[in-house]
Amino acid sequence: NKCDRVLAVSNFVREKFVSMGVDPERAHTLPIGSRINSMVAANRELVFAPEPFAENPHRPIRLFFLGYNNHYKGLHVLADALELLTPEYLRRLEVFIHAHNGQPIEWRFARLRPRLAGLTYQYAYDYSDIPWLLGGRDLVVVPSVWWDNAPQTVFEAFGCGVPVLGAELGGIPDFVKHRHHGLLFRG
């Protein structure tokens, strides 16, 4: 409270600061940015919308997870959710996983492979490949299980024009507005 201003990367973080005793008048939200917008501008041809369902109602829904495989990022939550689906729903989904350190959980997705419309599972990616990876995808899944402060994956998805299905935790709902440019679920 001796500072002129305390900056938070999301409203969630601002409220945390205030709950810890920071004077609300000093606490301000200043979201962080992402390099993705300049990368998309330089590679516009890589970012494209998926084929409309009206033109091909039988095409699979393309779900994408991008990030790290650690407990907090929630890749296991996506695996849990997919395992709960019956075959008629699974065969409508094409799942793309690009997860650093993804080896320990790969088996969970591999056993779903025969029931999915498709599965791409990679352990890593280069940041400059994100526009290429997200082109033509329907939904980026951000299933965090912790108070993600200001999730870069959300910024990357939006920068590439892809809506987000995200956990309603931490800073995620600061950026994902339910039924506007994404969907939120109770985390």
Short mmCIF file of N, CA and C in Angstrom, two decimals:
data_model
loop_
_atom_site.label_atom_id
_atom_site.label_comp_id
_atom_site.label_asym_id
_atom_site.label_seq_id
_atom_site.Cartn_x
_atom_site.Cartn_y
_atom_site.Cartn_z
N ASN A 1 0.82 -1.21 0.00
CA ASN A 1 0.00 0.00 0.00
C ASN A 1 0.86 1.26 0.00
N LYS A 2 2.17 1.11 -0.03
CA LYS A 2 3.05 2.26 -0.15
C LYS A 2 3.36 2.56 -1.61
N CYS A 3 2.90 1.69 -2.51
CA CYS A 3 3.10 1.92 -3.95
C CYS A 3 2.01 2.85 -4.47
N ASP A 4 2.32 3.55 -5.55
CA ASP A 4 1.31 4.38 -6.20
C ASP A 4 0.24 3.53 -6.87
N ARG A 5 0.67 2.40 -7.43
CA ARG A 5 -0.25 1.56 -8.19
C ARG A 5 0.24 0.12 -8.13
N VAL A 6 -0.70 -0.80 -8.03
CA VAL A 6 -0.40 -2.23 -8.08
C VAL A 6 -1.13 -2.78 -9.30
N LEU A 7 -0.37 -3.34 -10.24
CA LEU A 7 -0.96 -3.83 -11.48
C LEU A 7 -1.18 -5.34 -11.42
N ALA A 8 -2.34 -5.75 -11.88
CA ALA A 8 -2.70 -7.16 -11.93
C ALA A 8 -2.96 -7.56 -13.37
N VAL A 9 -2.63 -8.80 -13.74
CA VAL A 9 -2.78 -9.25 -15.12
C VAL A 9 -4.22 -9.63 -15.47
N SER A 10 -5.10 -9.73 -14.48
CA SER A 10 -6.51 -10.04 -14.71
C SER A 10 -7.32 -9.52 -13.53
N ASN A 11 -8.63 -9.43 -13.71
CA ASN A 11 -9.49 -9.00 -12.60
C ASN A 11 -9.41 -9.99 -11.45
N PHE A 12 -9.25 -11.27 -11.78
CA PHE A 12 -9.10 -12.29 -10.75
C PHE A 12 -7.89 -11.98 -9.86
N VAL A 13 -6.76 -11.65 -10.47
CA VAL A 13 -5.55 -11.35 -9.71
C VAL A 13 -5.74 -10.06 -8.92
N ARG A 14 -6.41 -9.08 -9.52
CA ARG A 14 -6.67 -7.83 -8.79
C ARG A 14 -7.46 -8.13 -7.51
N GLU A 15 -8.50 -8.95 -7.63
CA GLU A 15 -9.31 -9.29 -6.46
C GLU A 15 -8.49 -10.05 -5.42
N LYS A 16 -7.56 -10.88 -5.87
CA LYS A 16 -6.67 -11.57 -4.93
C LYS A 16 -5.82 -10.56 -4.16
N PHE A 17 -5.26 -9.58 -4.89
CA PHE A 17 -4.46 -8.54 -4.23
C PHE A 17 -5.30 -7.81 -3.18
N VAL A 18 -6.50 -7.43 -3.56
CA VAL A 18 -7.37 -6.69 -2.64
C VAL A 18 -7.70 -7.57 -1.42
N SER A 19 -7.97 -8.87 -1.65
CA SER A 19 -8.30 -9.76 -0.53
C SER A 19 -7.12 -9.93 0.42
N MET A 20 -5.90 -9.65 -0.09
CA MET A 20 -4.70 -9.77 0.74
C MET A 20 -4.32 -8.44 1.37
N GLY A 21 -5.18 -7.43 1.23
CA GLY A 21 -4.95 -6.18 1.92
C GLY A 21 -4.51 -5.01 1.07
N VAL A 22 -4.34 -5.19 -0.24
CA VAL A 22 -3.97 -4.06 -1.10
C VAL A 22 -5.17 -3.13 -1.21
N ASP A 23 -4.94 -1.83 -1.05
CA ASP A 23 -5.98 -0.82 -1.16
C ASP A 23 -6.63 -0.91 -2.54
N PRO A 24 -7.96 -1.10 -2.61
CA PRO A 24 -8.63 -1.22 -3.91
C PRO A 24 -8.39 -0.04 -4.85
N GLU A 25 -8.14 1.13 -4.28
CA GLU A 25 -7.88 2.31 -5.11
C GLU A 25 -6.52 2.22 -5.80
N ARG A 26 -5.61 1.44 -5.25
CA ARG A 26 -4.27 1.29 -5.83
C ARG A 26 -4.19 0.12 -6.80
N ALA A 27 -5.12 -0.81 -6.69
CA ALA A 27 -5.07 -2.04 -7.51
C ALA A 27 -5.79 -1.81 -8.84
N HIS A 28 -5.08 -2.06 -9.94
CA HIS A 28 -5.62 -1.87 -11.29
C HIS A 28 -5.31 -3.09 -12.14
N THR A 29 -6.23 -3.39 -13.05
CA THR A 29 -6.02 -4.50 -13.97
C THR A 29 -5.40 -3.98 -15.26
N LEU A 30 -4.32 -4.61 -15.66
CA LEU A 30 -3.66 -4.31 -16.94
C LEU A 30 -3.30 -5.65 -17.56
N PRO A 31 -4.20 -6.18 -18.42
CA PRO A 31 -3.93 -7.51 -18.99
C PRO A 31 -2.62 -7.55 -19.77
N ILE A 32 -1.98 -8.69 -19.68
CA ILE A 32 -0.76 -8.89 -20.45
C ILE A 32 -1.16 -9.19 -21.89
N GLY A 33 -0.24 -9.04 -22.77
CA GLY A 33 -0.51 -9.30 -24.17
C GLY A 33 0.11 -10.60 -24.63
N SER A 34 0.16 -10.76 -25.93
CA SER A 34 0.72 -11.96 -26.53
C SER A 34 1.35 -11.58 -27.86
N ARG A 35 2.41 -12.28 -28.22
CA ARG A 35 3.05 -12.06 -29.52
C ARG A 35 2.23 -12.63 -30.66
N ILE A 36 1.20 -13.38 -30.34
CA ILE A 36 0.46 -14.12 -31.37
C ILE A 36 -0.16 -13.19 -32.40
N ASN A 37 -0.61 -12.02 -32.01
CA ASN A 37 -1.27 -11.13 -32.96
C ASN A 37 -0.33 -10.70 -34.09
N SER A 38 0.92 -10.40 -33.77
CA SER A 38 1.87 -10.02 -34.82
C SER A 38 2.24 -11.24 -35.67
N MET A 39 2.28 -12.43 -35.06
CA MET A 39 2.56 -13.63 -35.83
C MET A 39 1.43 -13.95 -36.80
N VAL A 40 0.20 -13.77 -36.35
CA VAL A 40 -0.96 -14.01 -37.22
C VAL A 40 -0.97 -12.99 -38.36
N ALA A 41 -0.66 -11.75 -38.05
CA ALA A 41 -0.64 -10.73 -39.10
C ALA A 41 0.38 -11.07 -40.19
N ALA A 42 1.49 -11.67 -39.79
CA ALA A 42 2.54 -12.02 -40.75
C ALA A 42 2.25 -13.33 -41.48
N ASN A 43 1.29 -14.10 -40.96
CA ASN A 43 0.97 -15.42 -41.54
C ASN A 43 -0.53 -15.59 -41.71
N ARG A 44 -1.18 -14.57 -42.20
CA ARG A 44 -2.64 -14.56 -42.31
C ARG A 44 -3.19 -15.79 -43.04
N GLU A 45 -2.45 -16.29 -44.03
CA GLU A 45 -2.93 -17.43 -44.82
C GLU A 45 -3.03 -18.72 -44.00
N LEU A 46 -2.35 -18.77 -42.86
CA LEU A 46 -2.38 -19.96 -42.03
C LEU A 46 -3.60 -20.02 -41.12
N VAL A 47 -4.21 -18.87 -40.89
CA VAL A 47 -5.33 -18.79 -39.97
C VAL A 47 -6.62 -18.75 -40.79
N PHE A 48 -7.39 -19.82 -40.70
CA PHE A 48 -8.63 -19.88 -41.47
C PHE A 48 -9.69 -20.60 -40.65
N ALA A 49 -10.93 -20.25 -40.94
CA ALA A 49 -12.06 -20.86 -40.23
C ALA A 49 -12.27 -22.29 -40.71
N PRO A 50 -12.80 -23.13 -39.85
CA PRO A 50 -13.11 -24.49 -40.29
C PRO A 50 -14.27 -24.48 -41.29
N GLU A 51 -14.39 -25.58 -42.00
CA GLU A 51 -15.50 -25.74 -42.93
C GLU A 51 -16.82 -25.63 -42.15
N PRO A 52 -17.76 -24.82 -42.62
CA PRO A 52 -19.04 -24.69 -41.90
C PRO A 52 -19.80 -26.01 -41.83
N PHE A 53 -20.43 -26.27 -40.72
CA PHE A 53 -21.21 -27.49 -40.57
C PHE A 53 -22.39 -27.52 -41.54
N ALA A 54 -22.89 -26.33 -41.93
CA ALA A 54 -23.99 -26.28 -42.89
C ALA A 54 -23.57 -26.89 -44.23
N GLU A 55 -22.31 -26.76 -44.59
CA GLU A 55 -21.81 -27.32 -45.84
C GLU A 55 -21.46 -28.80 -45.72
N ASN A 56 -21.09 -29.22 -44.51
CA ASN A 56 -20.73 -30.62 -44.30
C ASN A 56 -21.13 -31.00 -42.87
N PRO A 57 -22.42 -31.30 -42.64
CA PRO A 57 -22.89 -31.57 -41.28
C PRO A 57 -22.30 -32.82 -40.64
N HIS A 58 -21.64 -33.67 -41.42
CA HIS A 58 -21.09 -34.90 -40.88
C HIS A 58 -19.60 -34.82 -40.56
N ARG A 59 -18.99 -33.67 -40.82
CA ARG A 59 -17.56 -33.56 -40.52
C ARG A 59 -17.36 -33.56 -39.01
N PRO A 60 -16.21 -34.01 -38.53
CA PRO A 60 -15.98 -34.04 -37.08
C PRO A 60 -15.74 -32.64 -36.51
N ILE A 61 -16.01 -32.51 -35.24
CA ILE A 61 -15.68 -31.30 -34.49
C ILE A 61 -14.21 -31.42 -34.13
N ARG A 62 -13.44 -30.38 -34.41
CA ARG A 62 -11.99 -30.42 -34.20
C ARG A 62 -11.62 -29.71 -32.90
N LEU A 63 -11.30 -30.51 -31.87
CA LEU A 63 -10.91 -30.00 -30.55
C LEU A 63 -9.40 -29.96 -30.45
N PHE A 64 -8.89 -28.91 -29.79
CA PHE A 64 -7.45 -28.73 -29.72
C PHE A 64 -7.02 -28.40 -28.30
N PHE A 65 -6.00 -29.10 -27.81
CA PHE A 65 -5.34 -28.76 -26.54
C PHE A 65 -3.92 -28.35 -26.88
N LEU A 66 -3.52 -27.21 -26.37
CA LEU A 66 -2.20 -26.65 -26.65
C LEU A 66 -1.56 -26.24 -25.33
N GLY A 67 -0.37 -26.72 -25.05
CA GLY A 67 0.29 -26.29 -23.83
C GLY A 67 1.17 -27.36 -23.22
N TYR A 68 1.07 -27.48 -21.91
CA TYR A 68 1.91 -28.39 -21.15
C TYR A 68 1.06 -29.47 -20.50
N ASN A 69 1.64 -30.63 -20.36
CA ASN A 69 1.01 -31.66 -19.57
C ASN A 69 1.57 -31.55 -18.16
N ASN A 70 0.86 -30.84 -17.34
CA ASN A 70 1.11 -30.88 -15.89
C ASN A 70 -0.26 -30.77 -15.23
N HIS A 71 -0.33 -31.15 -14.00
CA HIS A 71 -1.62 -31.23 -13.32
C HIS A 71 -2.42 -29.94 -13.45
N TYR A 72 -1.79 -28.80 -13.27
CA TYR A 72 -2.50 -27.53 -13.24
C TYR A 72 -3.13 -27.15 -14.58
N LYS A 73 -2.52 -27.58 -15.68
CA LYS A 73 -3.06 -27.24 -17.01
C LYS A 73 -4.22 -28.13 -17.41
N GLY A 74 -4.43 -29.25 -16.71
CA GLY A 74 -5.67 -30.01 -16.83
C GLY A 74 -5.83 -30.92 -18.03
N LEU A 75 -4.75 -31.35 -18.65
CA LEU A 75 -4.91 -32.28 -19.77
C LEU A 75 -5.65 -33.54 -19.31
N HIS A 76 -5.42 -33.94 -18.07
CA HIS A 76 -6.13 -35.10 -17.52
C HIS A 76 -7.64 -34.87 -17.44
N VAL A 77 -8.07 -33.61 -17.28
CA VAL A 77 -9.49 -33.29 -17.25
C VAL A 77 -10.11 -33.56 -18.62
N LEU A 78 -9.39 -33.19 -19.68
CA LEU A 78 -9.87 -33.48 -21.03
C LEU A 78 -9.97 -35.00 -21.24
N ALA A 79 -8.96 -35.75 -20.80
CA ALA A 79 -9.01 -37.21 -20.92
C ALA A 79 -10.20 -37.77 -20.14
N ASP A 80 -10.42 -37.28 -18.92
CA ASP A 80 -11.56 -37.74 -18.11
C ASP A 80 -12.87 -37.48 -18.84
N ALA A 81 -13.03 -36.29 -19.40
CA ALA A 81 -14.28 -35.92 -20.08
C ALA A 81 -14.51 -36.80 -21.31
N LEU A 82 -13.47 -37.00 -22.09
CA LEU A 82 -13.61 -37.83 -23.29
C LEU A 82 -13.96 -39.27 -22.92
N GLU A 83 -13.36 -39.78 -21.86
CA GLU A 83 -13.64 -41.16 -21.43
C GLU A 83 -15.08 -41.35 -20.98
N LEU A 84 -15.76 -40.28 -20.61
CA LEU A 84 -17.16 -40.36 -20.19
C LEU A 84 -18.13 -40.39 -21.37
N LEU A 85 -17.65 -40.03 -22.55
CA LEU A 85 -18.54 -39.96 -23.71
C LEU A 85 -18.77 -41.33 -24.32
N THR A 86 -19.97 -41.51 -24.83
CA THR A 86 -20.31 -42.76 -25.52
C THR A 86 -19.75 -42.72 -26.93
N PRO A 87 -19.62 -43.90 -27.56
CA PRO A 87 -19.03 -43.96 -28.91
C PRO A 87 -19.69 -43.06 -29.94
N GLU A 88 -21.00 -42.88 -29.88
CA GLU A 88 -21.64 -42.03 -30.89
C GLU A 88 -21.20 -40.57 -30.79
N TYR A 89 -20.80 -40.12 -29.61
CA TYR A 89 -20.28 -38.76 -29.47
C TYR A 89 -18.78 -38.72 -29.80
N LEU A 90 -18.05 -39.71 -29.34
CA LEU A 90 -16.60 -39.73 -29.59
C LEU A 90 -16.30 -39.74 -31.09
N ARG A 91 -17.07 -40.47 -31.88
CA ARG A 91 -16.77 -40.55 -33.31
C ARG A 91 -17.05 -39.25 -34.04
N ARG A 92 -17.65 -38.27 -33.36
CA ARG A 92 -17.86 -36.94 -33.94
C ARG A 92 -16.70 -35.99 -33.63
N LEU A 93 -15.72 -36.45 -32.85
CA LEU A 93 -14.63 -35.58 -32.40
C LEU A 93 -13.30 -35.99 -33.02
N GLU A 94 -12.61 -35.00 -33.57
CA GLU A 94 -11.22 -35.16 -33.96
C GLU A 94 -10.41 -34.35 -32.95
N VAL A 95 -9.52 -35.01 -32.25
CA VAL A 95 -8.80 -34.39 -31.13
C VAL A 95 -7.34 -34.18 -31.51
N PHE A 96 -6.86 -32.97 -31.23
CA PHE A 96 -5.47 -32.59 -31.47
C PHE A 96 -4.85 -32.22 -30.13
N ILE A 97 -3.79 -32.91 -29.76
CA ILE A 97 -3.08 -32.62 -28.51
C ILE A 97 -1.65 -32.24 -28.89
N HIS A 98 -1.23 -31.07 -28.46
CA HIS A 98 0.17 -30.65 -28.60
C HIS A 98 0.61 -30.23 -27.20
N ALA A 99 1.20 -31.19 -26.48
CA ALA A 99 1.51 -30.98 -25.07
C ALA A 99 2.97 -31.29 -24.78
N HIS A 100 3.70 -30.26 -24.35
CA HIS A 100 5.05 -30.49 -23.86
C HIS A 100 4.94 -31.47 -22.69
N ASN A 101 5.87 -32.41 -22.62
CA ASN A 101 5.87 -33.45 -21.58
C ASN A 101 4.58 -34.29 -21.62
N GLY A 102 4.06 -34.51 -22.80
CA GLY A 102 2.81 -35.25 -22.94
C GLY A 102 2.93 -36.76 -22.88
N GLN A 103 4.15 -37.28 -22.84
CA GLN A 103 4.34 -38.73 -22.86
C GLN A 103 3.61 -39.46 -21.73
N PRO A 104 3.66 -39.00 -20.48
CA PRO A 104 3.06 -39.78 -19.39
C PRO A 104 1.55 -40.01 -19.51
N ILE A 105 0.84 -39.18 -20.23
CA ILE A 105 -0.62 -39.32 -20.31
C ILE A 105 -1.08 -39.77 -21.69
N GLU A 106 -0.17 -39.93 -22.60
CA GLU A 106 -0.54 -40.28 -23.98
C GLU A 106 -1.38 -41.55 -24.06
N TRP A 107 -1.09 -42.53 -23.23
CA TRP A 107 -1.82 -43.79 -23.26
C TRP A 107 -3.31 -43.61 -23.08
N ARG A 108 -3.72 -42.61 -22.31
CA ARG A 108 -5.16 -42.38 -22.09
C ARG A 108 -5.85 -41.96 -23.38
N PHE A 109 -5.16 -41.18 -24.18
CA PHE A 109 -5.73 -40.75 -25.46
C PHE A 109 -5.60 -41.86 -26.50
N ALA A 110 -4.50 -42.61 -26.45
CA ALA A 110 -4.29 -43.70 -27.41
C ALA A 110 -5.40 -44.75 -27.31
N ARG A 111 -5.87 -45.03 -26.09
CA ARG A 111 -6.93 -46.03 -25.98
C ARG A 111 -8.28 -45.50 -26.45
N LEU A 112 -8.41 -44.17 -26.63
CA LEU A 112 -9.62 -43.59 -27.20
C LEU A 112 -9.57 -43.54 -28.73
N ARG A 113 -8.38 -43.65 -29.29
CA ARG A 113 -8.18 -43.49 -30.73
C ARG A 113 -9.18 -44.26 -31.59
N PRO A 114 -9.44 -45.55 -31.32
CA PRO A 114 -10.35 -46.29 -32.20
C PRO A 114 -11.79 -45.74 -32.21
N ARG A 115 -12.16 -45.03 -31.17
CA ARG A 115 -13.53 -44.50 -31.08
C ARG A 115 -13.65 -43.06 -31.54
N LEU A 116 -12.53 -42.38 -31.73
CA LEU A 116 -12.53 -40.98 -32.18
C LEU A 116 -12.53 -40.90 -33.70
N ALA A 117 -12.98 -39.75 -34.22
CA ALA A 117 -12.88 -39.51 -35.67
C ALA A 117 -11.42 -39.37 -36.07
N GLY A 118 -10.59 -38.97 -35.15
CA GLY A 118 -9.16 -38.84 -35.40
C GLY A 118 -8.45 -38.36 -34.16
N LEU A 119 -7.16 -38.65 -34.08
CA LEU A 119 -6.33 -38.20 -32.96
C LEU A 119 -4.94 -37.87 -33.47
N THR A 120 -4.51 -36.65 -33.18
CA THR A 120 -3.14 -36.22 -33.42
C THR A 120 -2.55 -35.93 -32.05
N TYR A 121 -1.45 -36.58 -31.71
CA TYR A 121 -0.85 -36.41 -30.39
C TYR A 121 0.64 -36.11 -30.57
N GLN A 122 1.03 -34.90 -30.22
CA GLN A 122 2.42 -34.46 -30.33
C GLN A 122 2.90 -33.99 -28.96
N TYR A 123 4.20 -34.15 -28.72
CA TYR A 123 4.76 -33.77 -27.42
C TYR A 123 5.17 -32.31 -27.34
N ALA A 124 5.44 -31.72 -28.45
CA ALA A 124 5.94 -30.34 -28.41
C ALA A 124 5.54 -29.61 -29.67
N TYR A 125 5.77 -28.32 -29.67
CA TYR A 125 5.51 -27.48 -30.83
C TYR A 125 6.38 -26.24 -30.68
N ASP A 126 6.60 -25.60 -31.78
CA ASP A 126 7.32 -24.34 -31.77
C ASP A 126 6.28 -23.23 -31.71
N TYR A 127 6.55 -22.22 -30.91
CA TYR A 127 5.58 -21.13 -30.75
C TYR A 127 5.18 -20.54 -32.11
N SER A 128 6.11 -20.45 -33.02
CA SER A 128 5.81 -19.86 -34.33
C SER A 128 4.86 -20.74 -35.15
N ASP A 129 4.64 -21.98 -34.74
CA ASP A 129 3.72 -22.87 -35.45
C ASP A 129 2.26 -22.73 -35.00
N ILE A 130 2.00 -21.95 -33.97
CA ILE A 130 0.64 -21.88 -33.43
C ILE A 130 -0.38 -21.47 -34.49
N PRO A 131 -0.17 -20.44 -35.30
CA PRO A 131 -1.19 -20.12 -36.31
C PRO A 131 -1.45 -21.30 -37.26
N TRP A 132 -0.41 -22.00 -37.65
CA TRP A 132 -0.54 -23.16 -38.52
C TRP A 132 -1.30 -24.29 -37.82
N LEU A 133 -0.99 -24.52 -36.54
CA LEU A 133 -1.65 -25.58 -35.79
C LEU A 133 -3.14 -25.32 -35.59
N LEU A 134 -3.51 -24.05 -35.38
CA LEU A 134 -4.90 -23.72 -35.05
C LEU A 134 -5.77 -23.43 -36.27
N GLY A 135 -5.19 -23.32 -37.44
CA GLY A 135 -5.99 -23.08 -38.63
C GLY A 135 -6.99 -24.19 -38.87
N GLY A 136 -8.26 -23.84 -39.07
CA GLY A 136 -9.31 -24.81 -39.36
C GLY A 136 -9.83 -25.58 -38.16
N ARG A 137 -9.46 -25.17 -36.96
CA ARG A 137 -9.93 -25.87 -35.75
C ARG A 137 -11.22 -25.21 -35.24
N ASP A 138 -12.03 -26.01 -34.57
CA ASP A 138 -13.32 -25.52 -34.07
C ASP A 138 -13.25 -24.94 -32.66
N LEU A 139 -12.41 -25.53 -31.81
CA LEU A 139 -12.46 -25.18 -30.40
C LEU A 139 -11.13 -25.52 -29.73
N VAL A 140 -10.59 -24.58 -28.96
CA VAL A 140 -9.42 -24.84 -28.12
C VAL A 140 -9.92 -25.10 -26.71
N VAL A 141 -9.45 -26.19 -26.11
CA VAL A 141 -9.88 -26.57 -24.76
C VAL A 141 -8.82 -26.12 -23.77
N VAL A 142 -9.23 -25.35 -22.75
CA VAL A 142 -8.34 -24.86 -21.69
C VAL A 142 -8.93 -25.33 -20.36
N PRO A 143 -8.62 -26.58 -19.96
CA PRO A 143 -9.24 -27.19 -18.78
C PRO A 143 -8.45 -27.01 -17.48
N SER A 144 -7.90 -25.84 -17.27
CA SER A 144 -7.07 -25.60 -16.08
C SER A 144 -7.79 -26.01 -14.80
N VAL A 145 -7.02 -26.48 -13.83
CA VAL A 145 -7.58 -26.85 -12.53
C VAL A 145 -7.03 -25.94 -11.42
N TRP A 146 -6.39 -24.85 -11.79
CA TRP A 146 -5.87 -23.90 -10.83
C TRP A 146 -6.30 -22.51 -11.25
N TRP A 147 -5.98 -21.55 -10.45
CA TRP A 147 -6.35 -20.17 -10.72
C TRP A 147 -5.38 -19.57 -11.73
N ASP A 148 -5.57 -19.96 -12.97
CA ASP A 148 -4.72 -19.46 -14.06
C ASP A 148 -4.88 -17.94 -14.11
N ASN A 149 -3.79 -17.22 -13.96
CA ASN A 149 -3.85 -15.77 -13.82
C ASN A 149 -4.35 -15.05 -15.07
N ALA A 150 -3.69 -15.28 -16.17
CA ALA A 150 -4.04 -14.68 -17.45
C ALA A 150 -3.53 -15.63 -18.52
N PRO A 151 -4.35 -16.58 -18.92
CA PRO A 151 -3.89 -17.71 -19.72
C PRO A 151 -3.48 -17.35 -21.14
N GLN A 152 -2.22 -17.56 -21.46
CA GLN A 152 -1.71 -17.28 -22.80
C GLN A 152 -2.42 -18.12 -23.86
N THR A 153 -2.78 -19.34 -23.54
CA THR A 153 -3.44 -20.20 -24.52
C THR A 153 -4.75 -19.57 -25.00
N VAL A 154 -5.46 -18.91 -24.11
CA VAL A 154 -6.70 -18.22 -24.50
C VAL A 154 -6.37 -17.11 -25.49
N PHE A 155 -5.33 -16.32 -25.20
CA PHE A 155 -4.95 -15.24 -26.11
C PHE A 155 -4.53 -15.79 -27.47
N GLU A 156 -3.81 -16.90 -27.44
CA GLU A 156 -3.35 -17.52 -28.70
C GLU A 156 -4.53 -18.02 -29.52
N ALA A 157 -5.49 -18.65 -28.87
CA ALA A 157 -6.68 -19.14 -29.58
C ALA A 157 -7.45 -17.97 -30.20
N PHE A 158 -7.70 -16.95 -29.40
CA PHE A 158 -8.46 -15.80 -29.91
C PHE A 158 -7.70 -15.09 -31.02
N GLY A 159 -6.38 -14.98 -30.88
CA GLY A 159 -5.57 -14.35 -31.92
C GLY A 159 -5.67 -15.08 -33.25
N CYS A 160 -5.94 -16.40 -33.18
CA CYS A 160 -6.10 -17.22 -34.39
C CYS A 160 -7.57 -17.41 -34.77
N GLY A 161 -8.46 -16.71 -34.06
CA GLY A 161 -9.88 -16.77 -34.40
C GLY A 161 -10.60 -18.03 -33.97
N VAL A 162 -10.07 -18.74 -32.97
CA VAL A 162 -10.68 -19.99 -32.53
C VAL A 162 -11.31 -19.76 -31.15
N PRO A 163 -12.59 -20.13 -30.99
CA PRO A 163 -13.23 -19.99 -29.67
C PRO A 163 -12.62 -20.95 -28.66
N VAL A 164 -12.89 -20.69 -27.38
CA VAL A 164 -12.30 -21.45 -26.28
C VAL A 164 -13.38 -22.09 -25.42
N LEU A 165 -13.15 -23.35 -25.08
CA LEU A 165 -13.92 -24.03 -24.05
C LEU A 165 -13.00 -24.07 -22.84
N GLY A 166 -13.32 -23.29 -21.81
CA GLY A 166 -12.41 -23.14 -20.69
C GLY A 166 -13.05 -23.31 -19.34
N ALA A 167 -12.22 -23.66 -18.38
CA ALA A 167 -12.66 -23.77 -16.99
C ALA A 167 -12.96 -22.37 -16.45
N GLU A 168 -14.03 -22.27 -15.72
CA GLU A 168 -14.41 -20.98 -15.13
C GLU A 168 -13.63 -20.79 -13.82
N LEU A 169 -12.31 -20.60 -13.99
CA LEU A 169 -11.40 -20.45 -12.86
C LEU A 169 -10.42 -19.32 -13.13
N GLY A 170 -10.00 -18.67 -12.08
CA GLY A 170 -8.95 -17.66 -12.19
C GLY A 170 -9.26 -16.60 -13.23
N GLY A 171 -8.26 -16.31 -14.06
CA GLY A 171 -8.40 -15.27 -15.07
C GLY A 171 -9.09 -15.71 -16.35
N ILE A 172 -9.35 -17.00 -16.51
CA ILE A 172 -9.97 -17.47 -17.75
C ILE A 172 -11.29 -16.75 -18.03
N PRO A 173 -12.22 -16.65 -17.07
CA PRO A 173 -13.48 -15.95 -17.38
C PRO A 173 -13.32 -14.43 -17.55
N ASP A 174 -12.16 -13.88 -17.22
CA ASP A 174 -11.91 -12.47 -17.54
C ASP A 174 -11.87 -12.26 -19.05
N PHE A 175 -11.47 -13.30 -19.77
CA PHE A 175 -11.25 -13.17 -21.21
C PHE A 175 -12.23 -13.98 -22.04
N VAL A 176 -12.67 -15.13 -21.55
CA VAL A 176 -13.64 -15.95 -22.26
C VAL A 176 -15.03 -15.58 -21.76
N LYS A 177 -15.82 -14.99 -22.61
CA LYS A 177 -17.19 -14.62 -22.25
C LYS A 177 -18.11 -15.73 -22.75
N HIS A 178 -18.78 -16.38 -21.82
CA HIS A 178 -19.61 -17.53 -22.11
C HIS A 178 -20.66 -17.22 -23.18
N ARG A 179 -20.70 -18.07 -24.19
CA ARG A 179 -21.63 -17.98 -25.32
C ARG A 179 -21.39 -16.78 -26.22
N HIS A 180 -20.30 -16.08 -26.00
CA HIS A 180 -19.95 -14.97 -26.89
C HIS A 180 -18.82 -15.38 -27.84
N HIS A 181 -17.69 -15.73 -27.29
CA HIS A 181 -16.58 -16.22 -28.09
C HIS A 181 -15.94 -17.44 -27.43
N GLY A 182 -16.80 -18.17 -26.72
CA GLY A 182 -16.35 -19.39 -26.07
C GLY A 182 -17.41 -19.90 -25.13
N LEU A 183 -17.06 -20.97 -24.45
CA LEU A 183 -17.93 -21.57 -23.44
C LEU A 183 -17.11 -21.81 -22.19
N LEU A 184 -17.74 -21.65 -21.05
CA LEU A 184 -17.10 -21.91 -19.76
C LEU A 184 -17.78 -23.08 -19.07
N PHE A 185 -17.01 -23.87 -18.38
CA PHE A 185 -17.56 -24.93 -17.56
C PHE A 185 -17.03 -24.77 -16.14
N ARG A 186 -17.79 -25.31 -15.17
CA ARG A 186 -17.39 -25.20 -13.78
C ARG A 186 -16.12 -26.00 -13.57
N GLY A 187 -15.08 -25.34 -13.13
CA GLY A 187 -13.79 -26.01 -12.91
C GLY A 187 -13.72 -26.68 -11.57
#
